[in-house]
Tab-separated table of C-alpha atoms in Angstrom:
chain	number	residue	atom	x	y	z
I	1	MET	CA	-7.114	-16.670	5.754
I	2	GLN	CA	-5.402	-13.385	6.477
I	3	PHE	CA	-7.612	-10.279	6.412
I	4	GLU	CA	-5.259	-7.553	7.564
I	5	TYR	CA	-1.777	-6.213	6.981
I	6	LYS	CA	0.594	-3.619	8.392
I	7	THR	CA	1.605	-0.589	6.367
I	8	ILE	CA	2.550	3.049	6.909
I	9	GLN	CA	-0.081	5.706	7.443
I	10	LYS	CA	1.458	8.489	5.365
I	11	PRO	CA	4.638	9.338	3.456
I	12	VAL	CA	7.924	10.100	5.218
I	13	GLU	CA	10.299	12.327	3.281
I	14	ASN	CA	13.841	13.710	3.428
I	15	THR	CA	15.487	11.786	6.264
I	16	LEU	CA	19.175	12.537	5.904
I	17	ILE	CA	22.337	10.569	6.663
I	18	LYS	CA	25.824	11.781	5.735
I	19	GLU	CA	28.652	9.298	5.285
I	20	LYS	CA	32.166	10.300	4.128
I	21	GLY	CA	30.809	13.255	2.176
I	22	SER	CA	27.994	11.298	0.518
I	23	LYS	CA	24.433	12.281	1.324
I	24	PHE	CA	21.731	9.618	1.652
I	25	ILE	CA	18.148	10.894	1.654
I	26	GLY	CA	15.348	8.483	2.570
I	27	PHE	CA	11.701	8.421	1.508
I	28	ALA	CA	8.868	6.008	2.314
I	29	TYR	CA	5.470	5.939	0.585
I	30	PRO	CA	2.340	3.856	1.125
I	31	VAL	CA	1.546	2.311	-2.298
I	32	ASN	CA	-1.272	-0.029	-3.276
I	33	ASN	CA	-0.383	-0.857	-6.876
I	34	GLU	CA	2.161	-0.458	-9.692
I	35	LYS	CA	0.672	2.870	-10.772
I	36	GLU	CA	1.173	4.531	-7.353
I	37	LEU	CA	4.623	2.964	-7.196
I	38	LYS	CA	5.698	4.472	-10.532
I	39	GLU	CA	4.259	7.881	-9.610
I	40	SER	CA	6.265	7.976	-6.359
I	41	LEU	CA	9.474	6.911	-8.108
I	42	GLU	CA	9.017	9.496	-10.871
I	43	LYS	CA	8.308	12.204	-8.293
I	44	ILE	CA	11.636	11.533	-6.529
I	45	ARG	CA	13.581	11.271	-9.791
I	46	SER	CA	12.224	14.636	-10.904
I	47	GLU	CA	12.922	16.230	-7.492
I	48	HIS	CA	16.488	14.834	-7.400
I	49	PRO	CA	17.658	14.728	-11.023
I	50	LYS	CA	21.318	15.283	-10.067
I	51	ALA	CA	21.486	12.440	-7.533
I	52	THR	CA	24.021	9.703	-8.318
I	53	HIS	CA	21.647	6.857	-7.424
I	54	HIS	CA	17.937	6.350	-6.715
I	55	CYS	CA	17.919	2.969	-4.955
I	56	TYR	CA	14.674	1.476	-3.749
I	57	ALA	CA	12.740	-1.554	-2.566
I	58	PHE	CA	9.042	-2.239	-2.219
I	59	ARG	CA	6.595	-4.869	-1.068
I	60	ILE	CA	3.014	-5.004	-2.319
I	61	GLY	CA	0.358	-7.588	-1.493
I	62	LEU	CA	-1.021	-9.155	1.671
I	63	SER	CA	2.133	-11.103	2.387
I	64	GLY	CA	4.411	-8.889	0.303
I	65	GLU	CA	4.385	-11.389	-2.583
I	66	ASN	CA	5.024	-8.625	-5.143
I	67	TYR	CA	8.436	-7.177	-4.304
I	68	ARG	CA	11.600	-5.804	-5.829
I	69	ALA	CA	14.959	-4.470	-4.696
I	70	ASN	CA	16.805	-2.137	-7.084
I	71	ASP	CA	20.476	-1.115	-6.674
I	72	ASP	CA	20.309	1.531	-9.440
I	73	GLY	CA	23.971	1.201	-10.397
I	74	GLU	CA	25.406	0.515	-6.927
I	75	PRO	CA	27.286	-2.810	-6.535
I	76	SER	CA	24.855	-5.734	-6.655
I	77	GLY	CA	23.084	-6.343	-3.332
I	78	SER	CA	24.598	-3.288	-1.641
I	79	ALA	CA	21.570	-0.977	-1.724
I	80	GLY	CA	18.187	-2.460	-2.724
I	81	LEU	CA	18.525	-5.556	-0.555
I	82	PRO	CA	19.425	-3.740	2.709
I	83	ILE	CA	16.429	-1.435	2.066
I	84	TYR	CA	14.171	-4.435	1.369
I	85	ASN	CA	15.355	-6.165	4.546
I	86	GLN	CA	14.134	-3.174	6.566
I	87	LEU	CA	10.641	-3.621	5.085
I	88	LEU	CA	10.808	-7.242	6.276
I	89	ALA	CA	12.168	-6.263	9.692
I	90	HIS	CA	9.246	-3.853	10.221
I	91	GLU	CA	6.801	-6.494	8.870
I	92	ILE	CA	5.113	-4.005	6.553
I	93	THR	CA	3.745	-4.255	3.032
I	94	ASN	CA	2.269	-1.902	0.403
I	95	VAL	CA	5.285	0.330	1.072
I	96	LEU	CA	7.979	1.759	-1.190
I	97	VAL	CA	11.257	2.981	0.329
I	98	ILE	CA	13.627	5.034	-1.823
I	99	VAL	CA	17.110	6.145	-0.782
I	100	VAL	CA	18.622	8.859	-2.949
I	101	ARG	CA	22.416	9.134	-2.888
I	102	TYR	CA	24.556	12.129	-3.764
I	103	TYR	CA	28.134	10.862	-4.147
I	104	GLY	CA	30.617	12.805	-2.058
I	105	GLY	CA	33.901	11.729	-3.624
I	106	THR	CA	34.937	8.977	-1.207
I	107	LYS	CA	34.093	5.358	-2.004
I	108	LEU	CA	32.397	3.535	0.867
I	109	GLY	CA	33.027	-0.019	-0.332
I	110	VAL	CA	30.299	-2.662	-0.453
I	111	SER	CA	30.108	-3.185	3.321
I	112	GLY	CA	29.975	0.588	3.884
I	113	LEU	CA	27.168	0.920	1.334
I	114	VAL	CA	25.182	-1.965	2.844
I	115	LYS	CA	25.474	-0.405	6.293
I	116	THR	CA	24.512	3.121	5.168
I	117	TYR	CA	21.573	2.101	2.944
I	118	LYS	CA	20.293	-0.080	5.788
I	119	GLU	CA	20.647	2.806	8.278
I	120	SER	CA	18.907	5.227	5.932
I	121	ALA	CA	15.939	2.885	5.329
I	122	LYS	CA	15.750	2.090	9.052
I	123	LEU	CA	15.754	5.770	10.045
I	124	THR	CA	13.058	6.553	7.466
I	125	LEU	CA	10.781	3.726	8.627
I	126	GLU	CA	11.296	4.588	12.292
I	127	GLU	CA	9.773	7.989	11.509
I	128	ALA	CA	6.764	6.381	9.851
I	129	HIS	CA	3.544	5.691	11.700
I	130	ILE	CA	2.798	1.975	11.199
I	131	ILE	CA	-0.881	1.046	11.098
I	132	THR	CA	-2.883	-2.153	10.623
I	133	LYS	CA	-5.305	-2.084	7.711
I	134	GLU	CA	-8.112	-4.488	7.041
I	135	LEU	CA	-8.653	-5.916	3.594
I	136	GLU	CA	-11.787	-4.681	1.861
I	137	SER	CA	-13.982	-6.192	-0.829
I	138	GLU	CA	-16.415	-4.545	-3.189
I	139	ILE	CA	-19.929	-5.886	-3.665
I	140	GLU	CA	-22.611	-4.983	-6.197
I	141	ILE	CA	-26.210	-5.649	-5.181
I	142	GLN	CA	-29.305	-5.421	-7.376
I	143	PHE	CA	-32.715	-5.198	-5.739
I	144	ASN	CA	-36.207	-3.705	-6.017
I	145	PHE	CA	-36.765	-0.131	-4.877
I	146	SER	CA	-39.105	-1.347	-2.122
I	147	GLN	CA	-36.276	-3.357	-0.552
I	148	GLN	CA	-33.847	-0.504	-0.045
I	149	ASN	CA	-34.468	-0.109	3.704
I	150	THR	CA	-33.718	-3.786	4.278
I	151	ILE	CA	-30.512	-3.548	2.223
I	152	PHE	CA	-29.283	-0.362	3.914
I	153	THR	CA	-29.977	-1.829	7.367
I	154	LEU	CA	-27.950	-4.914	6.476
I	155	LEU	CA	-25.072	-2.816	5.099
I	156	SER	CA	-24.902	-0.639	8.197
I	157	LYS	CA	-24.765	-3.772	10.378
I	158	VAL	CA	-21.565	-4.882	8.640
I	159	ASP	CA	-20.185	-1.337	8.557
I	160	ALA	CA	-20.138	-1.228	4.755
I	161	LYS	CA	-19.433	2.003	2.886
I	162	VAL	CA	-21.808	2.767	0.019
I	163	LEU	CA	-19.736	3.811	-3.004
I	164	ASN	CA	-22.483	4.197	-5.572
I	165	PHE	CA	-26.278	4.000	-5.464
I	166	ASP	CA	-28.423	4.004	-8.562
I	167	ALA	CA	-32.018	4.352	-7.353
I	168	ASN	CA	-34.573	3.247	-9.927
I	169	GLU	CA	-37.357	0.683	-10.046
I	170	ASN	CA	-34.482	-1.800	-9.998
I	171	CYS	CA	-31.713	-0.401	-7.819
I	172	ILE	CA	-28.009	-1.089	-8.220
I	173	LEU	CA	-25.734	-0.422	-5.295
I	174	THR	CA	-21.988	-0.785	-4.920
I	175	ALA	CA	-20.439	-0.919	-1.453
I	176	SER	CA	-17.142	-1.837	0.152
I	177	LEU	CA	-16.873	-3.878	3.309
I	178	LYS	CA	-14.286	-5.813	5.283
I	179	THR	CA	-13.300	-8.971	3.430
I	180	SER	CA	-13.621	-10.905	6.695
I	181	LEU	CA	-17.410	-10.246	6.573
I	182	LYS	CA	-17.926	-11.463	3.000
I	183	GLU	CA	-19.385	-14.799	4.039
I	184	ASN	CA	-21.645	-13.202	6.626
I	185	ILE	CA	-23.278	-10.784	4.149
I	186	SER	CA	-23.453	-13.424	1.379
I	187	ASP	CA	-25.458	-15.722	3.642
I	188	LYS	CA	-27.902	-12.959	4.568
I	189	LEU	CA	-28.376	-11.733	0.989
I	190	SER	CA	-28.887	-15.288	-0.254
I	191	GLU	CA	-31.889	-15.661	2.068
I	192	MET	CA	-33.661	-12.640	0.535
I	193	GLN	CA	-36.065	-12.714	-2.400
I	194	ASN	CA	-35.518	-10.840	-5.702
I	195	ILE	CA	-31.942	-9.859	-4.940
I	196	SER	CA	-28.809	-10.601	-6.894
I	197	PHE	CA	-25.275	-9.716	-5.833
I	198	GLU	CA	-21.674	-10.311	-6.832
I	199	PHE	CA	-18.278	-9.493	-5.417
I	200	LYS	CA	-15.962	-7.486	-7.625
I	201	ASP	CA	-12.743	-9.235	-6.581
């Protein structure tokens, strides 16, 4: 089972390549879901409304199983695919790369487009800081107030982050921890009395 993936630490914006009068501007964004993806795309479209094309590719998911390459009006396979191939070459996921093109009056031909979109995506990703992230899972634990020290000690041992703590007679706590430690904490919680827990994913 795979518990980590490579992605980019923060956005990279406005890398520029000029080719026969056309301008190609590259952007890369870390994205975790469709919502963040759409927001990034809309942001670029609103910042560059006069651009001829907004071509992009993304990979989302542990092994990049959710992906798309979009040519946005360029000849089929000449823009989105070369961008997507750079995501593969850098072995990263949860990343969206957009290349905005302002047409400069001279046609580049399919091979020229493939080369320039590839170069633009490559340049953009070379400026990005690639990091390894660990998968996290969310757990909800219910326990008696008197057991809170035991629970907090256990959570700190597995480096869990408490997201929400409802302290009453019967406490409810939500925490996130590394997915690789799920089994470990499940075993320990199962040995305790008067405790129920479930994972949210």
